[in-house]
Coordinates of C-alpha atoms in Angstrom, one line a residue:
M10 CA 0.0 -0.2 0.2
Q11 CA 2.9 2.2 0.9
Y12 CA 4.7 1.6 -2.6
S13 CA 1.3 2.2 -4.3
W14 CA 1.3 6.0 -3.2
L15 CA 5.0 6.8 -3.7
I16 CA 3.9 6.1 -7.5
A17 CA 1.0 7.8 -7.3
I18 CA 2.3 10.8 -6.1
P19 CA 4.3 11.9 -9.2
L20 CA 2.1 10.6 -11.5
V21 CA -1.0 13.1 -9.2
L22 CA 1.8 15.7 -10.1
L23 CA 2.5 15.3 -13.4
L24 CA -0.9 15.4 -14.5
A25 CA -1.2 18.1 -12.2
W26 CA 1.3 20.5 -14.0
L27 CA 0.0 19.5 -17.5
A28 CA -3.4 20.8 -16.0
W29 CA -2.2 23.9 -14.9
R30 CA 0.2 25.0 -18.0
R31 CA -2.6 24.8 -20.5
P32 CA -3.0 28.0 -21.4
N33 CA -6.8 28.0 -20.9
S34 CA -7.2 29.0 -17.0
Q35 CA -10.8 27.9 -17.1
R36 CA -11.9 25.1 -15.0
L37 CA -8.3 24.7 -13.9
V38 CA -9.1 23.7 -10.1
W39 CA -11.6 20.8 -12.0
R40 CA -8.8 20.6 -14.5
T41 CA -6.3 19.2 -11.3
V42 CA -9.2 17.3 -9.1
A43 CA -9.4 15.1 -12.1
S44 CA -6.2 15.0 -13.1
A45 CA -5.5 13.9 -9.7
V46 CA -8.4 12.0 -9.1
A47 CA -8.0 9.8 -12.7
A48 CA -3.9 9.7 -11.3
V49 CA -5.2 8.1 -8.2
S50 CA -7.4 5.5 -9.7
L51 CA -5.4 4.3 -12.2
V52 CA -2.6 3.6 -9.7
L53 CA -5.3 1.1 -7.1
L54 CA -6.1 -0.5 -10.2
I55 CA -2.7 -1.7 -10.9
F56 CA -2.3 -1.8 -7.3
P57 CA -5.3 -2.9 -5.5
P58 CA -5.2 -1.7 -1.5
T59 CA -6.5 -3.9 1.0
L60 CA -8.0 -3.7 4.8
Q61 CA -7.8 -6.1 7.7
Q62 CA -11.2 -7.6 8.1
A63 CA -11.1 -9.1 12.2
I64 CA -12.1 -12.8 12.5
S65 CA -13.1 -15.0 15.4
P66 CA -12.4 -18.6 14.7
G67 CA -13.4 -19.9 17.6
T68 CA -16.8 -18.7 17.4
A69 CA -19.1 -19.5 15.8
I70 CA -23.2 -19.4 14.3
L71 CA -25.4 -22.1 13.7
L72 CA -28.8 -21.3 12.7
T73 CA -32.0 -24.1 13.0
E74 CA -35.3 -24.6 12.1
G75 CA -37.5 -21.1 13.2
Y76 CA -34.5 -18.6 13.1
H77 CA -35.4 -14.9 12.4
A78 CA -33.8 -12.8 9.7
D79 CA -33.4 -9.5 12.8
T80 CA -32.1 -12.0 15.4
L81 CA -29.3 -13.0 13.3
K82 CA -28.5 -9.6 12.9
A83 CA -28.8 -8.8 16.3
V84 CA -26.3 -11.2 17.2
L85 CA -24.0 -10.0 14.1
Q86 CA -23.5 -6.7 16.0
K87 CA -23.1 -8.1 19.3
L88 CA -20.2 -9.8 18.1
E89 CA -16.8 -8.7 18.1
A90 CA -15.4 -10.0 15.1
E91 CA -17.1 -11.7 12.3
S92 CA -18.0 -15.3 13.0
Q93 CA -18.6 -18.0 10.6
V94 CA -22.4 -18.7 10.0
Y95 CA -23.9 -22.6 9.0
T96 CA -27.4 -23.6 8.4
Y97 CA -28.2 -26.9 9.5
K98 CA -31.9 -28.2 8.8
S99 CA -33.3 -25.1 7.9
T100 CA -35.4 -24.5 4.3
A101 CA -33.9 -21.0 4.6
T102 CA -31.2 -19.4 2.2
V103 CA -29.2 -17.0 4.3
K104 CA -25.9 -15.0 2.1
E105 CA -22.3 -16.7 2.9
A106 CA -24.0 -19.0 5.4
T107 CA -22.7 -22.9 4.9
A108 CA -24.8 -25.0 4.9
I109 CA -23.8 -28.4 6.5
S110 CA -25.6 -31.8 7.0
S111 CA -23.7 -32.9 10.1
L112 CA -22.8 -30.9 13.0
T113 CA -19.1 -33.3 12.8
R114 CA -18.9 -30.9 9.9
L115 CA -18.4 -28.0 12.5
P116 CA -14.6 -26.8 12.7
P117 CA -12.6 -28.5 15.1
N118 CA -11.3 -25.9 16.7
L119 CA -14.6 -24.5 17.5
Q120 CA -15.0 -23.0 21.1
T121 CA -18.5 -20.6 21.0
L122 CA -21.2 -22.3 19.0
H123 CA -24.7 -19.4 18.6
V124 CA -27.7 -21.1 18.0
L125 CA -30.8 -19.4 16.5
G126 CA -34.7 -20.7 16.1
Y127 CA -35.8 -23.5 17.8
G128 CA -32.6 -25.5 18.8
L129 CA -31.6 -29.1 18.7
E130 CA -32.5 -32.6 19.2
E131 CA -31.1 -34.1 22.6
E132 CA -29.7 -36.4 20.8
E133 CA -28.0 -34.0 18.0
L134 CA -26.7 -31.9 21.1
E135 CA -24.8 -34.5 23.0
Q136 CA -22.3 -34.0 20.1
L137 CA -21.5 -30.6 20.7
Q138 CA -20.4 -31.4 24.5
H139 CA -17.0 -29.5 23.9
L140 CA -18.8 -26.2 23.0
Q141 CA -19.6 -23.5 24.7
L142 CA -23.6 -22.8 23.5
Q143 CA -25.1 -19.5 23.5
P144 CA -29.1 -20.4 22.9
H145 CA -30.5 -17.2 21.1
L146 CA -34.1 -19.6 20.3
S147 CA -37.4 -18.2 18.5
P148 CA -40.3 -18.0 20.3
A149 CA -42.9 -21.2 19.4
P150 CA -45.4 -20.2 16.1
T151 CA -48.6 -20.1 17.0
G152 CA -50.9 -22.7 16.3
V153 CA -51.4 -26.0 18.8
Q154 CA -49.1 -25.6 22.0
A155 CA -50.0 -28.2 23.9
V156 CA -52.2 -31.3 23.1
S157 CA -53.1 -34.4 25.5
W158 CA -55.6 -37.5 24.9
P159 CA -56.0 -40.9 26.3
Q160 CA -53.8 -44.0 24.8
H161 CA -57.0 -46.2 26.5
V162 CA -60.6 -45.7 26.7
K163 CA -63.2 -47.9 28.2
L164 CA -66.2 -48.7 25.3
G165 CA -69.2 -46.1 27.1
G166 CA -66.8 -44.0 28.2
A167 CA -65.1 -40.9 25.9
V168 CA -61.8 -39.9 23.8
E169 CA -61.3 -36.4 25.0
V170 CA -58.8 -34.7 23.2
A171 CA -58.1 -31.6 24.5
G172 CA -55.0 -28.8 24.4
K173 CA -54.1 -24.6 23.8
Y174 CA -54.1 -22.9 20.9
T175 CA -52.4 -19.8 19.6
L176 CA -54.1 -17.6 17.0
G177 CA -53.0 -15.0 14.4
A178 CA -54.9 -12.2 12.5
E179 CA -57.5 -15.1 11.4
S180 CA -60.0 -17.4 13.1
V181 CA -59.7 -21.5 12.9
K182 CA -61.9 -24.0 13.3
L183 CA -61.0 -27.6 14.5
Y184 CA -62.3 -31.0 14.4
L185 CA -61.9 -34.7 15.6
Y186 CA -62.5 -36.3 12.7
A187 CA -63.1 -39.9 13.4
A188 CA -64.4 -43.1 11.7
G189 CA -65.3 -41.0 8.5
K190 CA -67.1 -38.3 10.3
A191 CA -66.0 -35.0 11.9
R192 CA -68.0 -36.0 15.1
D193 CA -66.6 -32.9 17.5
S194 CA -65.3 -29.1 16.4
I195 CA -64.7 -25.9 18.3
E196 CA -64.0 -22.2 16.4
V197 CA -60.7 -20.2 18.0
I198 CA -61.0 -16.4 17.3
A199 CA -58.3 -14.5 15.9
D200 CA -55.7 -12.8 18.0
S201 CA -56.2 -15.4 20.9
T202 CA -55.2 -18.1 22.9
H203 CA -57.7 -21.2 24.1
S204 CA -58.1 -24.2 26.0
F205 CA -60.1 -26.8 23.3
C206 CA -61.8 -30.4 24.3
L207 CA -63.1 -32.5 21.8
R208 CA -64.8 -35.4 22.4
Y209 CA -65.8 -38.5 20.9
Y210 CA -67.6 -41.7 22.4
P211 CA -66.3 -45.3 20.3
K212 CA -69.2 -47.7 19.2
Q213 CA -66.7 -50.6 19.3
Q214 CA -63.2 -51.7 21.0
G215 CA -60.8 -51.9 19.5
R216 CA -57.4 -50.0 18.1
Y217 CA -58.2 -46.5 16.5
T218 CA -56.5 -43.6 15.0
Y219 CA -58.2 -40.4 14.6
T220 CA -57.4 -37.1 13.6
L221 CA -57.5 -33.4 14.7
L222 CA -58.0 -31.3 11.7
Q223 CA -57.5 -27.6 11.4
K224 CA -59.5 -25.4 8.9
Q225 CA -58.6 -21.8 7.8
G226 CA -60.5 -20.0 5.2
E227 CA -60.2 -22.8 2.6
Q228 CA -57.2 -24.4 3.7
T229 CA -57.4 -27.7 5.5
D230 CA -54.3 -29.2 7.5
T231 CA -53.9 -32.5 9.7
L232 CA -52.8 -31.0 13.0
G233 CA -51.4 -34.7 13.9
Q234 CA -53.0 -38.2 14.7
V235 CA -54.9 -39.2 18.1
P236 CA -54.5 -43.3 18.7
V237 CA -56.7 -44.6 20.9
Q238 CA -57.3 -48.1 22.5
V239 CA -61.3 -49.0 23.3
E240 CA -61.2 -51.6 25.7
P241 CA -64.2 -53.4 26.7
P242 CA -66.0 -52.1 30.6
Q243 CA -64.5 -53.4 33.5
Q244 CA -66.4 -55.7 34.9
L245 CA -67.5 -54.1 38.9
G246 CA -68.1 -55.1 42.1
V247 CA -71.1 -53.1 43.2
L248 CA -72.4 -52.4 46.4
L249 CA -75.9 -51.0 46.8
L250 CA -77.4 -49.6 50.3
A251 CA -81.0 -49.0 50.2
S252 CA -82.4 -46.7 53.5
S253 CA -86.0 -48.9 52.1
P254 CA -87.2 -50.3 49.3
N255 CA -87.7 -49.0 46.6
F256 CA -87.6 -49.2 42.6
E257 CA -84.6 -47.3 41.6
F258 CA -82.3 -49.5 43.6
K259 CA -84.9 -53.0 42.4
F260 CA -84.8 -52.3 38.4
L261 CA -80.5 -50.9 39.0
K262 CA -79.7 -54.2 40.4
N263 CA -81.4 -56.2 37.9
H264 CA -80.0 -54.4 35.3
L265 CA -76.3 -55.1 36.5
A266 CA -76.5 -58.1 37.1
Q267 CA -78.3 -58.8 33.6
L268 CA -74.4 -57.1 32.5
Q269 CA -72.8 -59.5 34.7
H270 CA -71.5 -57.3 37.0
R271 CA -71.2 -58.4 41.1
V272 CA -73.9 -57.3 42.8
A273 CA -75.0 -57.1 46.0
L274 CA -77.9 -55.0 47.6
H275 CA -79.1 -54.1 51.2
T276 CA -82.5 -53.2 52.3
T277 CA -83.1 -52.0 55.1
I278 CA -86.9 -52.6 55.9
S279 CA -87.4 -51.4 60.0
K280 CA -85.3 -50.6 62.8
D281 CA -84.5 -54.4 62.7
L282 CA -85.1 -55.8 59.9
S283 CA -83.4 -56.0 56.6
Q284 CA -82.9 -58.0 53.0
S285 CA -79.6 -58.2 52.1
E286 CA -79.1 -60.3 47.9
W287 CA -76.6 -61.2 46.2
L288 CA -76.1 -61.6 42.4
N289 CA -73.1 -62.9 39.9
M290 CA -70.7 -63.3 43.3
P291 CA -70.7 -65.1 46.5
K292 CA -72.4 -64.8 49.6
L293 CA -71.3 -61.7 51.9
E294 CA -72.2 -60.3 55.7
L295 CA -73.9 -56.9 54.4
G296 CA -74.8 -55.8 57.9
R297 CA -72.3 -54.4 59.1
I298 CA -69.8 -51.6 57.0
T299 CA -66.1 -53.3 57.1
P300 CA -62.9 -52.8 55.3
K301 CA -63.2 -56.4 54.7
L302 CA -66.9 -56.0 52.4
L303 CA -65.4 -53.2 50.7
Q304 CA -62.2 -54.8 49.4
N305 CA -64.8 -56.5 47.4
F306 CA -66.5 -53.7 46.1
D307 CA -65.6 -50.9 42.9
V308 CA -68.3 -49.0 43.8
V309 CA -71.2 -48.3 46.4
V310 CA -74.2 -46.9 45.3
T311 CA -76.1 -44.8 48.3
E312 CA -79.0 -42.8 49.6
P313 CA -78.1 -39.6 52.1
E314 CA -80.6 -41.7 54.9
A315 CA -78.5 -45.1 54.7
L316 CA -75.4 -43.0 55.6
E317 CA -77.4 -40.7 57.8
G318 CA -78.7 -44.6 59.3
M319 CA -75.3 -45.9 59.7
N320 CA -72.9 -45.9 63.2
T321 CA -69.8 -43.6 63.3
T322 CA -67.4 -46.5 63.0
E323 CA -69.1 -48.1 59.5
R324 CA -69.0 -43.9 58.0
A325 CA -65.4 -44.1 59.0
T326 CA -64.6 -47.1 57.8
L327 CA -66.3 -46.4 54.3
Q328 CA -64.4 -42.4 54.4
K329 CA -60.8 -44.4 54.9
A330 CA -61.6 -47.1 51.5
V331 CA -62.5 -44.2 49.9
T332 CA -59.0 -42.3 50.2
E333 CA -57.2 -44.5 50.9
G334 CA -58.4 -47.9 49.2
G335 CA -59.5 -46.0 46.2
L336 CA -63.2 -46.9 46.9
G337 CA -66.3 -44.8 44.6
I338 CA -69.6 -43.7 46.2
L339 CA -72.5 -42.6 44.3
T340 CA -75.0 -40.5 46.7
I341 CA -78.3 -40.3 45.0
A342 CA -80.5 -37.6 46.7
A343 CA -84.0 -36.2 46.6
A344 CA -82.6 -32.6 48.0
P345 CA -79.4 -31.1 48.9
V346 CA -78.0 -32.5 52.3
N347 CA -76.3 -30.5 54.4
T348 CA -75.9 -32.3 58.1
R349 CA -72.4 -32.9 59.9
N350 CA -72.6 -36.8 59.6
T351 CA -72.4 -37.0 55.8
A352 CA -70.8 -34.0 54.8
F353 CA -67.9 -36.3 53.5
F354 CA -70.2 -37.7 51.1
T355 CA -72.6 -35.2 50.3
G356 CA -70.7 -32.2 50.8
F357 CA -71.5 -30.1 47.4
Q358 CA -72.7 -26.9 46.8
S359 CA -75.7 -26.8 45.1
K360 CA -78.8 -23.7 43.8
R361 CA -82.7 -23.7 43.8
L362 CA -84.0 -23.5 39.9
S363 CA -87.4 -24.3 41.1
Q364 CA -90.1 -24.0 44.0
Q365 CA -91.7 -27.4 43.0
D366 CA -90.7 -31.1 44.4
S367 CA -89.4 -31.8 41.7
R368 CA -89.3 -30.5 38.1
N369 CA -88.6 -32.7 34.2
T370 CA -85.3 -31.7 32.9
R371 CA -83.7 -32.3 29.7
A372 CA -79.9 -34.4 31.0
S373 CA -77.2 -35.2 29.0
W374 CA -74.0 -37.4 28.9
G375 CA -71.5 -38.3 26.8
E376 CA -73.5 -38.2 23.5
E377 CA -77.0 -39.2 24.8
T378 CA -79.9 -36.3 25.7
A379 CA -82.6 -37.5 27.5
G380 CA -86.3 -36.8 29.3
A381 CA -85.5 -37.1 32.9
N382 CA -87.2 -36.2 36.6
A383 CA -85.3 -34.0 38.4
T384 CA -84.8 -32.5 42.3
P385 CA -85.8 -28.8 42.1
Y386 CA -81.5 -28.1 42.8
S387 CA -78.8 -28.1 40.6
L388 CA -75.0 -28.7 41.6
V389 CA -72.5 -25.7 41.6
S390 CA -70.2 -26.7 38.9
T391 CA -66.6 -25.4 40.5
S392 CA -63.0 -26.6 40.3
A393 CA -63.1 -29.8 42.1
V394 CA -66.7 -30.8 40.8
R395 CA -66.3 -32.9 37.8
P396 CA -69.8 -32.8 35.9
L397 CA -71.0 -36.3 35.2
V398 CA -75.0 -35.6 33.7
R399 CA -75.9 -32.0 33.0
E400 CA -78.5 -30.5 32.1
Q401 CA -79.4 -26.8 30.1
E402 CA -77.9 -23.8 31.1
D403 CA -74.7 -25.6 31.2
N404 CA -76.1 -27.0 34.8
V405 CA -75.3 -30.2 37.1
L406 CA -77.4 -32.8 37.5
A407 CA -74.9 -35.3 38.4
G408 CA -71.3 -34.5 39.4
A409 CA -68.0 -36.2 41.7
K410 CA -64.8 -35.3 42.6
K411 CA -61.6 -37.1 44.0
A412 CA -60.5 -37.6 48.1
G413 CA -57.7 -38.9 48.7
W414 CA -57.5 -42.1 45.9
G415 CA -61.5 -42.6 45.3
K416 CA -64.1 -40.1 44.5
V417 CA -67.0 -39.3 46.1
A418 CA -70.1 -38.2 43.7
L419 CA -73.8 -36.9 44.2
S420 CA -76.5 -37.2 41.6
L421 CA -79.7 -35.0 42.0
V422 CA -82.0 -37.7 39.4
P423 CA -83.6 -39.3 42.2
Q424 CA -85.6 -41.6 39.4
T425 CA -84.2 -43.5 36.3
F426 CA -86.0 -46.4 35.8
P427 CA -89.4 -44.6 34.5
W428 CA -87.0 -45.2 31.5
Q429 CA -87.4 -48.8 31.2
L430 CA -90.8 -49.1 32.0
E431 CA -90.5 -46.8 28.8
G432 CA -88.9 -49.1 26.9
K433 CA -86.1 -46.8 26.7
E434 CA -83.6 -49.4 27.8
E435 CA -80.3 -47.9 25.8
V436 CA -80.9 -44.9 27.6
Y437 CA -81.1 -46.6 30.4
S438 CA -77.9 -48.3 29.8
S439 CA -76.3 -46.1 28.9
Y440 CA -76.6 -43.4 32.0
W441 CA -75.7 -45.5 34.2
S442 CA -72.9 -47.2 32.2
H443 CA -71.3 -43.7 32.3
V444 CA -71.9 -42.8 35.7
L445 CA -70.8 -46.1 37.2
S446 CA -67.6 -45.8 35.5
E447 CA -66.5 -42.1 36.0
V448 CA -67.3 -42.9 40.2
A449 CA -65.6 -46.7 40.0
R450 CA -62.9 -47.5 41.3
E451 CA -59.8 -47.5 39.1
Q452 CA -58.2 -50.4 38.2
V453 CA -54.1 -51.0 39.7
Q454 CA -52.1 -52.9 37.5
E455 CA -48.9 -54.5 38.9
R456 CA -47.3 -54.9 35.9
F457 CA -47.6 -52.8 32.9
W458 CA -45.9 -50.7 30.1
Q459 CA -45.7 -47.3 28.8
V460 CA -44.2 -44.9 27.0
E461 CA -41.7 -42.7 29.2
R462 CA -41.3 -39.9 26.3
P463 CA -41.4 -38.4 23.8
Q464 CA -44.8 -37.5 23.8
V465 CA -45.4 -37.9 20.1
P466 CA -43.2 -40.5 19.3
Q467 CA -42.2 -40.7 15.2
P468 CA -40.1 -42.5 12.7
Y469 CA -36.2 -42.3 13.8
K470 CA -36.6 -40.4 16.9
P471 CA -35.5 -42.4 20.1
V472 CA -38.3 -43.9 22.2
L473 CA -38.6 -44.6 26.1
L474 CA -40.8 -48.0 26.6
T475 CA -40.4 -48.7 30.9
L476 CA -42.1 -51.5 31.6
T477 CA -43.3 -51.3 35.9
D478 CA -43.0 -54.4 37.6
Y479 CA -44.2 -54.1 41.2
T480 CA -43.8 -57.8 41.4
S481 CA -40.0 -58.0 41.9
R482 CA -38.7 -56.2 45.0
G483 CA -34.3 -56.4 45.8
A484 CA -30.9 -56.1 44.0
G485 CA -30.4 -59.8 41.5
V486 CA -33.7 -59.7 40.0
T487 CA -33.6 -61.3 36.4
V488 CA -33.7 -58.1 34.0
P489 CA -36.9 -59.5 31.3
A490 CA -36.5 -59.6 28.0
A491 CA -38.6 -57.7 25.6
T492 CA -39.9 -57.3 22.3
V493 CA -40.9 -54.6 19.6
I494 CA -43.2 -56.1 16.9
S495 CA -43.8 -53.2 14.0
I496 CA -47.9 -54.3 13.5
A497 CA -47.6 -53.7 9.5
D498 CA -45.3 -55.8 8.2
S499 CA -45.1 -58.3 11.8
T500 CA -41.1 -56.9 12.0
S501 CA -39.7 -58.0 15.4
I502 CA -36.6 -56.9 17.0
N503 CA -35.0 -57.5 20.8
L504 CA -35.2 -54.7 22.8
P505 CA -32.6 -54.5 25.5
L506 CA -33.5 -53.6 29.4
A507 CA -31.7 -51.8 31.9
Q508 CA -32.9 -51.4 35.6
Q509 CA -33.4 -48.2 36.7
V510 CA -30.9 -47.3 40.1
H511 CA -33.0 -44.7 41.8
Q512 CA -36.3 -47.0 40.6
P513 CA -35.9 -51.0 40.9
E514 CA -39.2 -51.6 40.0
K515 CA -38.8 -50.1 36.4
Y516 CA -37.1 -51.6 33.2
S517 CA -36.2 -49.0 30.8
G518 CA -35.0 -49.3 26.7
T519 CA -34.6 -46.6 24.0
F520 CA -36.5 -48.0 20.7
W521 CA -35.4 -46.3 17.5
P522 CA -38.4 -46.7 14.7
T523 CA -38.3 -46.5 11.2
R524 CA -42.1 -46.2 10.1
S525 CA -45.1 -44.5 11.4
G526 CA -48.2 -47.3 12.7
W527 CA -49.0 -49.2 15.2
Y528 CA -46.4 -51.1 17.3
K529 CA -46.6 -54.2 20.2
V530 CA -44.1 -54.2 22.8
Q531 CA -44.1 -57.2 25.3
T532 CA -42.6 -59.2 27.9
A533 CA -43.3 -62.7 29.0
D534 CA -46.2 -62.7 32.0
V535 CA -47.4 -58.9 31.3
S536 CA -50.1 -58.2 29.2
P537 CA -48.9 -56.5 25.6
Y538 CA -48.8 -52.7 25.0
F539 CA -49.7 -51.4 21.6
F540 CA -48.0 -47.8 21.0
F541 CA -48.3 -45.3 17.5
V542 CA -45.9 -43.8 15.6
Q543 CA -46.9 -40.9 14.1
D544 CA -45.9 -38.9 11.0
T545 CA -42.8 -36.9 11.1
S546 CA -45.1 -34.0 10.1
A547 CA -47.2 -34.5 12.9
W548 CA -47.6 -32.2 16.1
R549 CA -44.9 -30.0 14.8
F550 CA -45.4 -28.4 18.2
E551 CA -44.2 -31.4 20.2
S552 CA -41.2 -31.4 17.9
I553 CA -40.4 -27.7 18.2
A554 CA -41.3 -27.0 21.9
S555 CA -38.7 -30.4 23.0
K556 CA -36.4 -28.7 20.5
R557 CA -36.4 -25.8 23.3
A558 CA -36.2 -27.4 26.2
A559 CA -33.6 -29.5 25.0
T560 CA -31.3 -27.0 23.5
Q561 CA -32.1 -24.3 27.1
A562 CA -31.8 -28.1 29.5
F563 CA -28.3 -28.1 28.1
A564 CA -26.7 -24.3 27.5
A565 CA -28.0 -24.4 31.4
Q566 CA -26.4 -27.5 32.8
Q567 CA -22.6 -27.0 30.8
S568 CA -19.7 -26.7 33.0
I569 CA -17.7 -25.3 29.7
N570 CA -16.7 -21.7 31.1
A571 CA -16.5 -19.3 28.2
A572 CA -13.1 -18.6 27.0
G573 CA -11.5 -15.9 26.2
T574 CA -12.6 -14.6 22.4
S575 CA -9.1 -15.0 20.1
I576 CA -9.4 -12.4 17.4
A577 CA -7.6 -13.0 13.7
Y578 CA -7.1 -11.0 11.1
K579 CA -7.4 -11.3 7.2
D580 CA -6.7 -9.1 4.9
E581 CA -10.1 -8.1 2.8
Q582 CA -8.9 -6.8 -0.9
V583 CA -11.3 -3.7 -1.4
L584 CA -13.6 -3.9 -4.5
L585 CA -11.8 -3.0 -7.7
I586 CA -15.2 -1.5 -9.3
W587 CA -15.0 1.9 -7.3
F588 CA -11.6 3.1 -8.7
F589 CA -12.6 1.9 -12.3
V590 CA -15.7 4.4 -12.1
L591 CA -14.1 7.0 -10.6
F592 CA -10.7 6.5 -13.7
T593 CA -13.6 6.7 -16.2
L594 CA -15.3 9.1 -14.9
S595 CA -12.5 11.4 -14.4
S596 CA -10.8 10.5 -17.9
A597 CA -14.2 11.7 -19.3
F598 CA -13.9 14.6 -18.2
L599 CA -10.2 15.2 -18.8
W600 CA -11.1 14.4 -22.6
L601 CA -14.2 16.6 -23.2
E602 CA -12.8 19.4 -21.2
E603 CA -9.9 19.2 -23.5
K604 CA -12.4 19.5 -26.5
F605 CA -15.2 21.9 -25.1

C-alpha cells in the first residue's frame, strides 16, 4: 500500500502540472482535481489496496429451523469480530452462510456456538459437549401449543382431545375426525390463546386412529393423529345400600346383574329388619360395613338416609376405603344434604332452580340426551367438581370429585327406572354405564408398559419404553427380555432393558422406529402394550417444544466456561469497481473538457 502512494504522488504531480500549464485557465480547479483522481484511481487499479478484517475462528453461528433474520443481525452486531455462519436442517438460504448436513462438519477448533431458531434435538446436542453453547431461541409459532388425550378408554367412555391453541389474525376451526366423520368441532377466535376440548364416544372396542384437523379459510390441514385403544367395559363389584325398599335400586340391581357385574343389595326394611341379595358373587355379610367387606367392591351406590343410619365407625370405615383404598361412592339424593354426619359424601354446593318438589328436564351425558325427572336443585360447578350429567344452561345434575385415592359423587336425578318402563333400555344402560365408570375404583396394574417419552413418537427418533413391575423387589432380580413388533409388517426386534437405579421396579429401553404405524412391545407374564408412531409432520409443536427445552437445558447445565475470544485478522481486498468508475469518470471529464 505504501509503494502505491509513492507511485501515485509523482503521477498526480505530473498530471496537475500539465493541467496548470495549459493556456486556457477556465475550469482549472476542476481539471486539477480530475487529474489527481484519475492518477490515484489508475494506481489503485494496478496495485489494489487491502483492508484488515477482524475474525473469530473460535466462534460460529448455527441457524436452525425457525430462526429470525432480525435475531441473526443482532447477534452479528454484538460480536466483536466476524464469525462463520452455518445453516443446519433449515430451508432458508442466507448469504455467506454454509449449509451443513451434520454437526460433525463444524470446525474442530470451535469453542463457542451461537444457536438461533428452535434449537437442536437432545441426541444432536450430545455431539456438542465440548462447546460453549449460547442459545438465541425463537418463540414457538402460532397454532397448537399443547395437546393430550387418553391412550386407553373403556367402551362407553369419552375420548377427550384437550389442548391449547394460539392464533394470529384469522380465526380457525378445529375438527375431531373419527370413523369417517367430523365428530366434534370448535372455533378459535383470531388473536387469542384458546383452550379446547373435543370429544368422541367410540362405539366398538379395538385400536383406532382419529385425526385432528384445522380449517382456516378454504385451507384444511392435518395437525396430527389421535391413536386410542378402546377396551371392553370393566366388570364392577357394586354394593347397593338402600334406606328402604324402592324401585330405583331394584331395577338397577337387575340391570347390573344382566351385564354380569357382581352386585350386592342391602335394604333396610325397619329398625331391626333388613334384606340382602347377592348376584354373580358369593354371599357376604352386608349388615355391617367393614374394611373386609368393602374390598370386594369398586363402587357403592347409596342414599343420604342410609348414610345417616350408619354408626360413626361404619361411616369412618367407608371414608377410609375411599381416601386410602380408591373406592367410589355415589349418593342419590332427592334434595341437597347439609348434615355434618354425611358431609364427606354429600358436601356439594347446590342452588335451587324451581319452587316445585320436582321438575322435568333434559339430561345429557356423553352423546346421549333424554328427558328426566330431577330435583328442583342443581350442583354448583367448581374446579373440584367434575360434571357427570348436565342439563340446559350447563347446570349440573350429577357430579364427582376426588377424595384421596377415590371419588365421591352426588346425583340429583333420584329416579331413572321410568326409562326402563318406557322401553328406553339403551338410554338407561348408557346412563348407568357412564356414571358408574366415572365413579368406580380405578384398576391398579402391578406390571405394565408405557411410553415414557416423547409424547408423540416419530420415525428415526428415540422412544423410551419403560416396564414397571411392582412384583420384582430387591437386587438380583433377572432383567426381563422384551420384543418390539411392528403390526404393519410383523418385523420384530429385541429391546434390551436396563434396571433403573433409583426406581428398581422400572426397566427401560430405547427403541428407534423406522416407520409410522402401530407397534407392540411384549414380555413374559405382562399384557402386550400397543403404541403408535406418528408421521414426521404430525404435531409439529411437540418437536419444536422438545428442541427448545433440550437446548435450554443443555446450555443451563454446561460446566464449560467461555474462553476468551481469540481474534485474528485477514486481509480483504477492496472492490476494484469503485476505482474503475472513478478513473473512467475523471478521464472522460478531462477529454471532454479539452474538446470544448
